[in-house]
Coordinates of C-alpha atoms in Angstrom, one line a residue:
M1 CA 104.0 61.3 49.5
P2 CA 102.4 58.0 48.4
P3 CA 104.5 55.3 46.7
R4 CA 105.1 55.9 43.0
K5 CA 103.6 53.2 40.9
K6 CA 105.7 51.7 38.2
A7 CA 103.9 51.1 35.0
A8 CA 104.3 47.7 33.3
A9 CA 106.9 47.9 30.6
P10 CA 107.9 45.8 27.6
S11 CA 111.2 44.0 27.8
A12 CA 114.1 46.5 27.8
P13 CA 116.9 46.5 25.2
S14 CA 120.0 44.7 26.4
T15 CA 122.6 47.2 25.1
V16 CA 123.0 50.9 24.7
K17 CA 123.2 50.5 20.9
E18 CA 119.9 48.6 20.9
L19 CA 118.4 51.3 23.1
K20 CA 119.5 54.0 20.7
D21 CA 118.2 52.2 17.7
M22 CA 114.9 51.5 19.3
L23 CA 114.4 55.1 20.4
W24 CA 115.3 56.5 17.0
K25 CA 112.8 54.2 15.3
A26 CA 110.2 55.2 17.8
A27 CA 110.9 58.9 17.4
D28 CA 110.5 58.6 13.6
K29 CA 106.8 57.9 14.2
L30 CA 106.3 61.5 15.4
R31 CA 107.6 63.3 12.3
G32 CA 104.2 63.9 10.8
S33 CA 103.5 67.6 10.2
M34 CA 106.2 68.9 12.5
D35 CA 109.3 70.8 11.1
A36 CA 112.7 69.4 12.0
S37 CA 113.4 71.8 14.8
Q38 CA 110.1 71.2 16.6
Y39 CA 110.4 67.4 16.1
K40 CA 113.9 67.5 17.8
D41 CA 112.5 69.5 20.8
V42 CA 109.7 67.0 21.3
V43 CA 111.8 63.9 21.2
L44 CA 114.7 65.3 23.2
G45 CA 112.3 66.7 25.8
L46 CA 110.6 63.3 26.2
V47 CA 114.0 61.5 26.6
F48 CA 115.1 64.1 29.2
L49 CA 111.9 63.6 31.2
K50 CA 112.3 59.9 31.1
Y51 CA 115.9 60.3 32.3
V52 CA 115.0 62.5 35.3
S53 CA 112.4 60.0 36.4
D54 CA 114.8 57.1 36.1
A55 CA 117.6 58.9 37.9
F56 CA 115.1 59.9 40.6
D57 CA 114.0 56.3 41.1
E58 CA 117.7 55.2 41.2
R59 CA 118.5 57.7 44.0
R60 CA 115.3 56.7 45.8
E61 CA 116.3 53.0 45.8
Q62 CA 119.7 53.9 47.1
L63 CA 118.2 55.9 49.9
E64 CA 115.9 53.2 50.9
A65 CA 118.7 50.7 51.0
E66 CA 120.9 53.0 53.1
F67 CA 118.0 53.7 55.6
K68 CA 117.3 50.0 55.9
A69 CA 121.0 49.2 56.5
D70 CA 120.9 51.8 59.3
G71 CA 118.1 49.8 61.0
M72 CA 115.3 52.4 60.4
R73 CA 111.7 51.5 60.7
E74 CA 109.3 51.7 57.6
D75 CA 107.6 54.8 59.0
Q76 CA 110.9 56.6 59.6
I77 CA 112.0 55.7 56.0
A78 CA 108.7 57.0 54.6
Q79 CA 109.3 60.3 56.4
L80 CA 112.9 60.8 55.3
I81 CA 112.8 59.4 51.7
D82 CA 111.0 62.5 50.4
D83 CA 113.6 65.0 51.6
V84 CA 114.3 67.1 48.5
D85 CA 117.8 67.8 49.6
E86 CA 118.7 64.1 49.6
Y87 CA 118.1 64.2 45.8
T88 CA 119.2 67.7 44.7
G89 CA 122.3 67.5 46.9
H90 CA 123.5 64.5 44.9
G91 CA 122.9 66.1 41.4
V92 CA 119.5 64.4 41.0
F93 CA 116.4 66.5 40.0
W94 CA 113.4 66.4 42.1
V95 CA 110.4 64.9 40.2
P96 CA 106.9 65.6 41.6
L97 CA 104.5 62.7 41.6
T98 CA 102.3 63.7 38.6
A99 CA 105.5 64.6 36.6
H100 CA 106.9 61.1 37.1
W101 CA 107.2 58.9 34.1
S102 CA 105.2 56.1 35.7
Y103 CA 102.3 58.5 36.0
L104 CA 102.5 59.6 32.4
A105 CA 102.8 56.1 31.1
E106 CA 99.8 54.9 33.1
N107 CA 97.6 57.8 32.3
A108 CA 98.5 58.3 28.6
K109 CA 97.5 54.7 27.7
G110 CA 94.8 54.3 25.1
V111 CA 95.1 57.9 24.0
Q112 CA 93.8 58.4 20.4
S113 CA 93.1 62.1 19.8
G114 CA 91.3 62.8 23.0
P115 CA 91.9 62.6 26.8
G116 CA 93.4 59.6 28.4
R117 CA 92.8 58.1 31.9
A118 CA 93.6 61.4 33.7
G119 CA 91.1 63.3 31.6
K120 CA 93.9 65.0 29.6
T121 CA 95.6 64.3 26.3
A122 CA 99.1 62.8 26.3
G123 CA 100.4 66.3 25.2
E124 CA 98.7 68.0 28.2
L125 CA 100.1 65.5 30.6
V126 CA 103.7 66.0 29.3
D127 CA 103.3 69.8 29.2
D128 CA 102.1 69.7 32.8
A129 CA 105.0 67.5 33.8
M130 CA 107.5 69.9 32.2
D131 CA 106.0 72.7 34.2
L132 CA 106.2 70.7 37.4
V133 CA 109.8 69.7 36.9
M134 CA 110.9 73.2 36.1
G135 CA 109.0 74.5 39.1
A136 CA 110.7 72.1 41.4
N137 CA 114.2 72.6 40.0
P138 CA 115.2 76.3 39.6
S139 CA 118.2 75.5 37.4
L140 CA 115.8 74.1 34.7
R141 CA 113.4 77.1 34.7
G142 CA 112.7 78.3 31.2
T143 CA 114.6 75.3 29.7
L144 CA 112.3 72.4 29.0
P145 CA 110.0 72.4 25.9
R146 CA 106.2 72.9 26.2
L147 CA 104.8 72.1 22.8
F148 CA 103.4 68.6 23.2
N149 CA 99.7 69.5 23.0
R150 CA 99.9 71.6 19.8
D151 CA 97.7 70.8 16.8
N152 CA 100.5 69.4 14.7
V153 CA 101.6 66.8 17.4
D154 CA 99.9 63.5 16.7
Q155 CA 98.5 62.5 20.2
R156 CA 98.1 58.9 19.3
R157 CA 101.7 58.6 18.2
L158 CA 102.9 60.6 21.2
G159 CA 101.1 58.1 23.4
E160 CA 102.7 55.2 21.6
L161 CA 106.2 56.8 22.0
I162 CA 105.6 57.3 25.7
D163 CA 104.6 53.6 26.0
L164 CA 107.7 52.5 24.1
L165 CA 110.0 54.7 26.1
N166 CA 108.5 53.1 29.2
G167 CA 110.6 50.0 28.3
A168 CA 113.8 51.9 28.2
R169 CA 115.2 52.4 31.7
F170 CA 118.1 54.9 31.9
V171 CA 119.7 53.6 35.0
G172 CA 123.1 52.3 35.7
N173 CA 124.2 48.7 35.2
G174 CA 127.2 47.9 37.4
S175 CA 129.6 50.9 37.1
T176 CA 127.5 52.7 34.5
R177 CA 125.5 55.7 35.9
A178 CA 122.1 56.6 34.6
R179 CA 123.3 59.9 33.2
D180 CA 126.1 58.1 31.3
V181 CA 123.5 56.0 29.4
L182 CA 121.2 58.9 28.8
G183 CA 124.1 61.1 27.8
E184 CA 125.0 58.7 25.1
V185 CA 121.5 58.5 23.9
Y186 CA 121.2 62.3 23.9
E187 CA 124.4 62.8 22.0
Y188 CA 123.4 60.1 19.5
F189 CA 120.1 61.9 18.9
L190 CA 121.9 65.3 18.5
G191 CA 124.1 63.7 15.8
K192 CA 121.1 62.1 14.0
F193 CA 119.1 65.4 14.1
A194 CA 122.2 67.3 12.9
A195 CA 122.5 64.9 9.9
A196 CA 118.8 65.1 9.2
E197 CA 118.8 68.9 9.2
G198 CA 121.8 69.3 7.0
K199 CA 123.3 72.8 7.1
R200 CA 120.9 73.9 9.9
G201 CA 122.2 71.0 12.0
G202 CA 125.7 72.4 12.0
E203 CA 124.5 75.4 14.0
F204 CA 124.1 73.3 17.1
Y205 CA 126.4 70.3 16.6
T206 CA 130.1 69.9 16.1
P207 CA 131.3 66.3 15.3
P208 CA 132.8 64.7 18.4
G209 CA 136.1 63.9 16.6
V210 CA 136.7 67.6 15.9
V211 CA 135.9 68.6 19.5
R212 CA 138.2 65.9 20.8
V213 CA 141.1 67.4 18.8
L214 CA 140.5 70.7 20.7
V215 CA 140.2 69.0 24.1
E216 CA 143.1 66.6 23.7
M217 CA 145.4 69.4 22.7
L218 CA 144.3 71.9 25.3
E219 CA 144.0 69.4 28.2
P220 CA 141.6 71.3 30.4
Y221 CA 142.2 69.5 33.7
S222 CA 140.9 72.3 35.9
G223 CA 139.7 75.9 35.9
R224 CA 137.2 77.9 33.8
V225 CA 136.2 76.5 30.4
Y226 CA 134.3 78.8 28.1
D227 CA 132.5 78.6 24.7
P228 CA 131.0 81.9 23.4
C229 CA 128.8 80.1 20.8
C230 CA 128.2 76.8 22.7
G231 CA 125.5 75.2 20.5
S232 CA 124.2 72.2 22.3
G233 CA 127.2 72.1 24.7
G234 CA 129.4 69.5 23.0
M235 CA 132.6 71.2 24.0
F236 CA 131.7 70.9 27.6
V237 CA 130.6 67.3 27.4
Q238 CA 133.8 66.3 25.7
T239 CA 135.8 68.1 28.4
E240 CA 134.0 66.1 31.0
K241 CA 134.8 62.9 29.1
F242 CA 138.4 63.9 28.8
L243 CA 138.6 64.2 32.6
E244 CA 136.9 60.9 33.1
R245 CA 139.3 59.1 30.7
H246 CA 142.2 60.5 32.7
D247 CA 140.6 59.6 36.1
Q248 CA 140.4 63.3 37.0
D249 CA 137.8 65.1 39.1
T250 CA 135.1 66.4 36.8
T251 CA 134.1 69.0 39.4
A252 CA 137.5 70.7 38.9
I253 CA 136.2 72.6 35.9
S254 CA 133.7 75.5 35.8
V255 CA 131.7 75.8 32.6
F256 CA 130.7 79.1 31.0
G257 CA 128.9 79.5 27.7
Q258 CA 126.6 81.7 25.6
E259 CA 124.3 80.8 22.7
L260 CA 122.3 83.0 20.4
N261 CA 119.5 80.6 19.4
D262 CA 116.8 80.1 22.1
R263 CA 116.0 76.5 21.1
T264 CA 119.7 75.6 21.0
W265 CA 120.3 77.3 24.3
R266 CA 117.6 75.1 25.9
M267 CA 119.2 72.0 24.3
A268 CA 122.5 72.9 25.8
K269 CA 121.0 73.4 29.3
M270 CA 119.4 69.9 29.0
N271 CA 122.6 68.4 27.7
L272 CA 124.6 69.7 30.6
A273 CA 122.0 68.5 33.0
V274 CA 122.1 64.9 31.8
H275 CA 125.9 64.9 32.1
G276 CA 125.8 66.4 35.6
L277 CA 127.6 69.6 34.6
N278 CA 126.7 72.7 36.5
G279 CA 127.3 75.2 33.7
D280 CA 126.6 78.9 33.6
L281 CA 125.1 79.6 30.2
G282 CA 123.7 83.0 31.2
P283 CA 120.2 83.8 32.3
R284 CA 118.9 83.4 28.7
W285 CA 120.1 83.1 25.2
G286 CA 121.9 86.2 23.6
D287 CA 124.3 87.6 21.0
T288 CA 127.9 87.4 22.2
F289 CA 128.9 90.4 20.2
A290 CA 126.0 92.6 21.3
R291 CA 126.1 91.6 25.0
D292 CA 128.7 89.4 26.5
Q293 CA 126.9 87.6 29.4
H294 CA 130.2 86.9 31.2
P295 CA 131.9 90.3 30.9
D296 CA 134.0 90.1 34.0
K297 CA 135.2 86.5 33.7
Q298 CA 138.7 85.7 32.4
M299 CA 139.0 82.1 31.3
D300 CA 141.6 79.4 31.5
Y301 CA 140.4 77.6 28.4
V302 CA 138.2 78.5 25.4
L303 CA 136.9 75.9 23.0
A304 CA 134.7 77.2 20.2
N305 CA 133.3 76.4 16.8
P306 CA 131.9 79.8 15.7
P307 CA 129.5 80.0 12.7
F308 CA 131.7 80.6 9.6
N309 CA 131.9 83.8 7.6
I310 CA 128.9 85.6 9.2
K311 CA 128.0 88.6 7.1
D312 CA 125.4 90.2 9.3
W313 CA 126.6 90.7 12.9
A314 CA 126.4 93.2 15.7
R315 CA 129.5 95.3 14.8
N316 CA 130.6 98.2 16.8
E317 CA 133.8 99.9 15.6
S318 CA 134.7 101.2 19.0
D319 CA 134.4 97.9 20.8
P320 CA 137.4 97.5 23.2
R321 CA 137.7 93.8 22.1
W322 CA 139.2 94.9 18.7
T323 CA 142.8 95.1 20.1
Y324 CA 144.4 94.0 16.9
G325 CA 142.1 95.8 14.4
V326 CA 138.4 96.4 13.6
P327 CA 136.9 93.3 11.8
P328 CA 135.2 94.0 8.5
A329 CA 131.4 94.3 8.5
G330 CA 131.0 91.5 6.0
N331 CA 132.7 88.7 8.0
A332 CA 132.8 88.0 11.7
N333 CA 135.6 85.5 11.7
Y334 CA 138.2 87.8 13.2
A335 CA 135.6 89.3 15.6
W336 CA 135.2 85.8 17.1
I337 CA 139.0 85.4 17.3
Q338 CA 139.5 88.7 19.0
H339 CA 136.6 88.1 21.4
I340 CA 138.1 84.8 22.4
L341 CA 141.5 86.4 22.9
S342 CA 139.9 89.0 25.1
K343 CA 138.5 86.3 27.4
L344 CA 141.8 84.5 28.1
N345 CA 143.6 85.1 31.4
D346 CA 147.4 85.6 31.5
T347 CA 148.1 81.8 31.0
G348 CA 144.9 81.0 29.1
T349 CA 144.8 78.8 26.0
A350 CA 142.2 78.4 23.3
G351 CA 141.2 76.2 20.3
V352 CA 138.9 77.7 17.7
V353 CA 137.5 75.9 14.6
M354 CA 137.5 78.2 11.5
A355 CA 137.0 78.1 7.8
N356 CA 140.3 77.6 5.9
G357 CA 140.0 81.0 4.3
S358 CA 140.7 82.6 7.7
M359 CA 144.3 81.5 7.5
S360 CA 145.3 83.6 4.4
T361 CA 142.6 86.2 3.7
N362 CA 143.6 89.8 3.2
S363 CA 140.2 91.3 2.5
G364 CA 138.7 94.0 4.7
G365 CA 141.8 94.4 6.7
E366 CA 141.8 90.8 8.0
G367 CA 145.4 90.3 6.8
Q368 CA 146.6 93.1 9.0
I369 CA 144.6 91.8 12.0
R370 CA 146.2 88.4 11.5
A371 CA 149.7 89.9 11.2
S372 CA 149.1 91.8 14.5
I373 CA 148.0 88.7 16.3
V374 CA 151.0 86.7 15.0
E375 CA 153.4 89.5 16.0
A376 CA 151.9 89.5 19.5
D377 CA 153.0 85.9 19.6
L378 CA 149.5 84.6 20.5
V379 CA 149.3 81.8 17.9
S380 CA 150.7 78.5 19.2
C381 CA 149.5 76.0 16.6
M382 CA 147.6 75.8 13.3
V383 CA 146.0 72.5 12.3
A384 CA 144.5 71.9 8.8
L385 CA 141.8 69.2 9.2
P386 CA 140.7 66.8 6.5
P387 CA 137.6 67.5 4.3
Q388 CA 134.1 66.3 4.9
L389 CA 134.3 66.1 8.7
F390 CA 131.1 68.3 8.8
R391 CA 128.2 66.7 7.1
S392 CA 126.5 70.2 7.2
T393 CA 129.1 72.0 5.1
G394 CA 131.7 71.3 2.5
I395 CA 133.8 74.2 3.6
P396 CA 137.4 73.0 4.5
V397 CA 138.2 73.8 8.1
C398 CA 141.2 74.3 10.3
V399 CA 141.8 74.9 14.0
W400 CA 143.6 77.9 15.5
F401 CA 145.3 77.3 18.8
F402 CA 146.2 80.3 21.0
A403 CA 148.4 80.7 24.1
K404 CA 148.9 83.8 26.2
D405 CA 152.2 82.4 27.4
K406 CA 154.5 80.1 25.4
R407 CA 157.4 80.1 27.8
A408 CA 158.7 77.0 29.5
G409 CA 156.6 76.1 32.5
A410 CA 153.5 77.7 31.0
G411 CA 151.9 74.5 30.0
G412 CA 155.1 72.8 28.9
S413 CA 158.8 72.4 29.5
V414 CA 160.0 73.9 26.2
D415 CA 160.2 77.6 25.6
R416 CA 158.3 78.2 22.3
T417 CA 158.3 82.0 22.4
G418 CA 158.4 83.3 18.9
Q419 CA 157.4 80.0 17.3
V420 CA 154.3 78.5 15.8
L421 CA 153.6 74.8 15.1
F422 CA 152.0 73.9 11.8
I423 CA 150.2 70.5 11.4
D424 CA 148.8 69.4 8.1
A425 CA 146.3 66.7 9.0
R426 CA 144.3 66.8 5.7
N427 CA 145.2 63.2 4.8
L428 CA 144.0 61.7 8.1
G429 CA 140.6 60.3 8.8
H430 CA 138.4 57.7 7.2
M431 CA 135.0 57.8 5.4
V432 CA 132.1 56.5 7.5
D433 CA 129.7 56.9 4.6
R434 CA 129.7 58.6 1.2
A435 CA 129.2 62.1 2.7
E436 CA 131.1 62.1 6.0
R437 CA 134.7 61.6 7.2
A438 CA 135.7 60.8 10.8
L439 CA 138.9 61.0 12.7
S440 CA 140.0 57.8 14.5
D441 CA 141.5 57.7 18.0
D442 CA 144.9 57.2 16.5
D443 CA 144.5 60.2 14.2
I444 CA 143.5 62.4 17.2
A445 CA 146.4 61.0 19.2
R446 CA 148.9 61.7 16.4
I447 CA 147.8 65.4 16.1
A448 CA 147.7 66.0 19.9
G449 CA 150.8 64.0 20.5
T450 CA 152.8 66.1 18.0
F451 CA 151.7 69.3 19.8
H452 CA 152.5 68.0 23.3
A453 CA 156.0 66.8 22.2
W454 CA 156.5 70.3 20.7
R455 CA 155.5 71.9 24.0
G456 CA 157.2 69.3 26.2
T457 CA 154.0 68.6 28.2
E458 CA 153.8 65.8 30.7
S459 CA 151.5 63.9 28.4
A460 CA 154.3 63.8 25.8
A461 CA 155.9 61.0 27.9
G462 CA 159.4 62.3 27.3
E463 CA 159.1 62.3 23.5
T464 CA 161.1 65.0 21.8
Y465 CA 159.7 67.0 18.9
E466 CA 161.1 66.8 15.3
D467 CA 159.7 68.3 12.1
V468 CA 157.9 65.7 9.9
P469 CA 158.0 66.6 6.2
G470 CA 154.4 66.7 4.9
F471 CA 152.9 66.7 8.4
A472 CA 154.5 69.1 11.0
Y473 CA 156.8 72.0 11.0
S474 CA 157.8 74.5 13.7
A475 CA 158.2 78.0 12.1
T476 CA 159.6 81.2 13.5
L477 CA 157.8 84.5 13.4
A478 CA 160.3 85.7 10.9
E479 CA 159.4 82.8 8.5
I480 CA 155.7 83.6 8.9
K481 CA 156.4 87.2 8.1
D482 CA 158.3 86.2 5.0
A483 CA 155.1 84.3 3.9
D484 CA 153.1 87.5 4.3
Y485 CA 151.6 86.1 7.6
A486 CA 149.7 83.3 5.8
L487 CA 149.1 80.6 8.3
T488 CA 148.2 77.7 6.0
P489 CA 150.1 74.6 7.2
G490 CA 150.8 73.4 3.7
R491 CA 153.0 76.4 3.1
Y492 CA 155.4 75.3 5.9
V493 CA 155.3 71.5 6.3
G494 CA 156.6 70.7 2.8
V495 CA 156.2 67.4 1.0
A496 CA 156.2 64.0 2.6
P497 CA 159.3 61.9 1.7
E498 CA 157.3 59.3 -0.2
E499 CA 155.9 62.2 -2.4
D500 CA 159.3 63.7 -3.0
D501 CA 160.7 62.6 -6.4
G502 CA 163.9 64.6 -6.0
E503 CA 163.0 67.2 -8.6
P504 CA 163.3 70.8 -7.1
L505 CA 159.9 72.4 -6.5
D506 CA 160.7 75.5 -8.7
E507 CA 161.8 73.3 -11.6
K508 CA 158.7 71.0 -11.2
I509 CA 156.4 74.0 -11.3
E510 CA 158.1 75.4 -14.4
R511 CA 158.0 72.0 -16.1
L512 CA 154.3 71.3 -15.3
T513 CA 153.3 74.8 -16.4
G514 CA 155.0 74.2 -19.7
E515 CA 153.3 70.9 -20.2
L516 CA 149.9 72.4 -19.3
L517 CA 150.4 75.3 -21.8
A518 CA 151.4 72.8 -24.5
A519 CA 148.2 70.8 -23.8
F520 CA 146.2 74.0 -24.2
D521 CA 147.8 74.7 -27.5
E522 CA 147.2 71.1 -28.7
S523 CA 143.5 71.5 -27.6
V524 CA 143.1 74.6 -29.8
R525 CA 144.7 72.9 -32.8
L526 CA 142.4 69.9 -32.4
E527 CA 139.4 72.1 -32.1
Q528 CA 140.3 73.8 -35.4
V529 CA 140.7 70.4 -37.1
V530 CA 137.2 69.3 -35.9
R531 CA 135.7 72.6 -37.1
E532 CA 137.2 72.1 -40.6
Q533 CA 135.9 68.5 -40.8
L534 CA 132.4 69.6 -39.8
E535 CA 132.5 72.3 -42.6
R536 CA 133.3 69.6 -45.2
V537 CA 130.2 67.5 -44.3
K538 CA 127.7 70.3 -44.6

């Protein structure tokens, strides 16, 4: 294969932040007549193609240096450097010559609305490149977008974006790997697109802080990790980051997922690819309720953020997954919960983001299902999260944590059989803008640390658990039964000391109720006075 020509490039940004900002501004040029979802596919597809080329070049340079160090001649190097296995065996995608970014950048130059130097439009060149990369790498087949030559894609702006991206090299600097830089850019774009798309964006994106609460509490060091509604794959990416933060082997986990939306499924495949994760997301997208694509797999960990309160879902009353009761036709929340419980192995644990209503609802038999799950001693912890963490929805959210085995030795040194930990974290977090709240590292550490102290895990560093009024309380199943199986943390944790004025709660409620009724009476009296005065001036 002939040497790959590197196109001249403008000066590269010096930091990842500058790179992100530059790329986002460049991407904005393409908005035009495209809808948000297509615009997202175009931009993320281009970024991915740039990444695979840079990672390919990085590996090529490493091979050349290794061969020279071994004393090989130029002709020997030229023969060995195009061995596909030398790339794919190291997690690097093979990039054919005319799919390489340098070829695109060189031949898309000067494109207005017609062909460039290769006799094709910029869109045709990119579509061809996508086909070639998918053809050379079986794991990417059916994944990459092919929509760059459609009528609503401005070819001039596409050419400009290709030229600008040519100055952004996604390769490592020191200890930073190419995929780390691109991974950050990809996640940044996912967040920006989710914010831009509003409610629709919530279908593929869970805020990283929320995902980290799940990951830090479950601690998935090894084994099978599953997400039945994986969106763009954020749960898997944060699991990998957790392992890296703790200097653990990222290959110790096996990733399994499923996603209903075809475009989102493709995004997830690309997201896993740029993070070097070999995930099994099924042969294609599909409905988890209609057809579980991993029917024979039992999982060590499940992390999920299912769509809230789905009214139209593939319900089958005789489904064997409904061990604790048939979920109502008008809401799939307890269908998701029971599907997830059905996937856990004998020592499996799970964290599931849900709307707050799931903790106390009694409609459609959901209260009885919840009671059965509690009595089966499967709920390990309930966390009420602060509002406005999701830009896409104002619905307050919580996280359910499940454990198939709460005995000492099953993930902790303390036997928590017959107990549930309640954490009220609604007062944590900080506003990042007028519409969105975020959890800090300290907030996440406080939530996870409380749970690990309760379980007596190694990460608790010998700390012993104590109830914290207003924040955490360990309840027995008997107490939960007395509360009619409601799992709202606020019912159990009580009031923080600084908020306790010494007045008994029952007396305070009676007093405030009396004051409110008196205020209503006074309002009626004043209304009558105003009416009388108005009659006099007629």
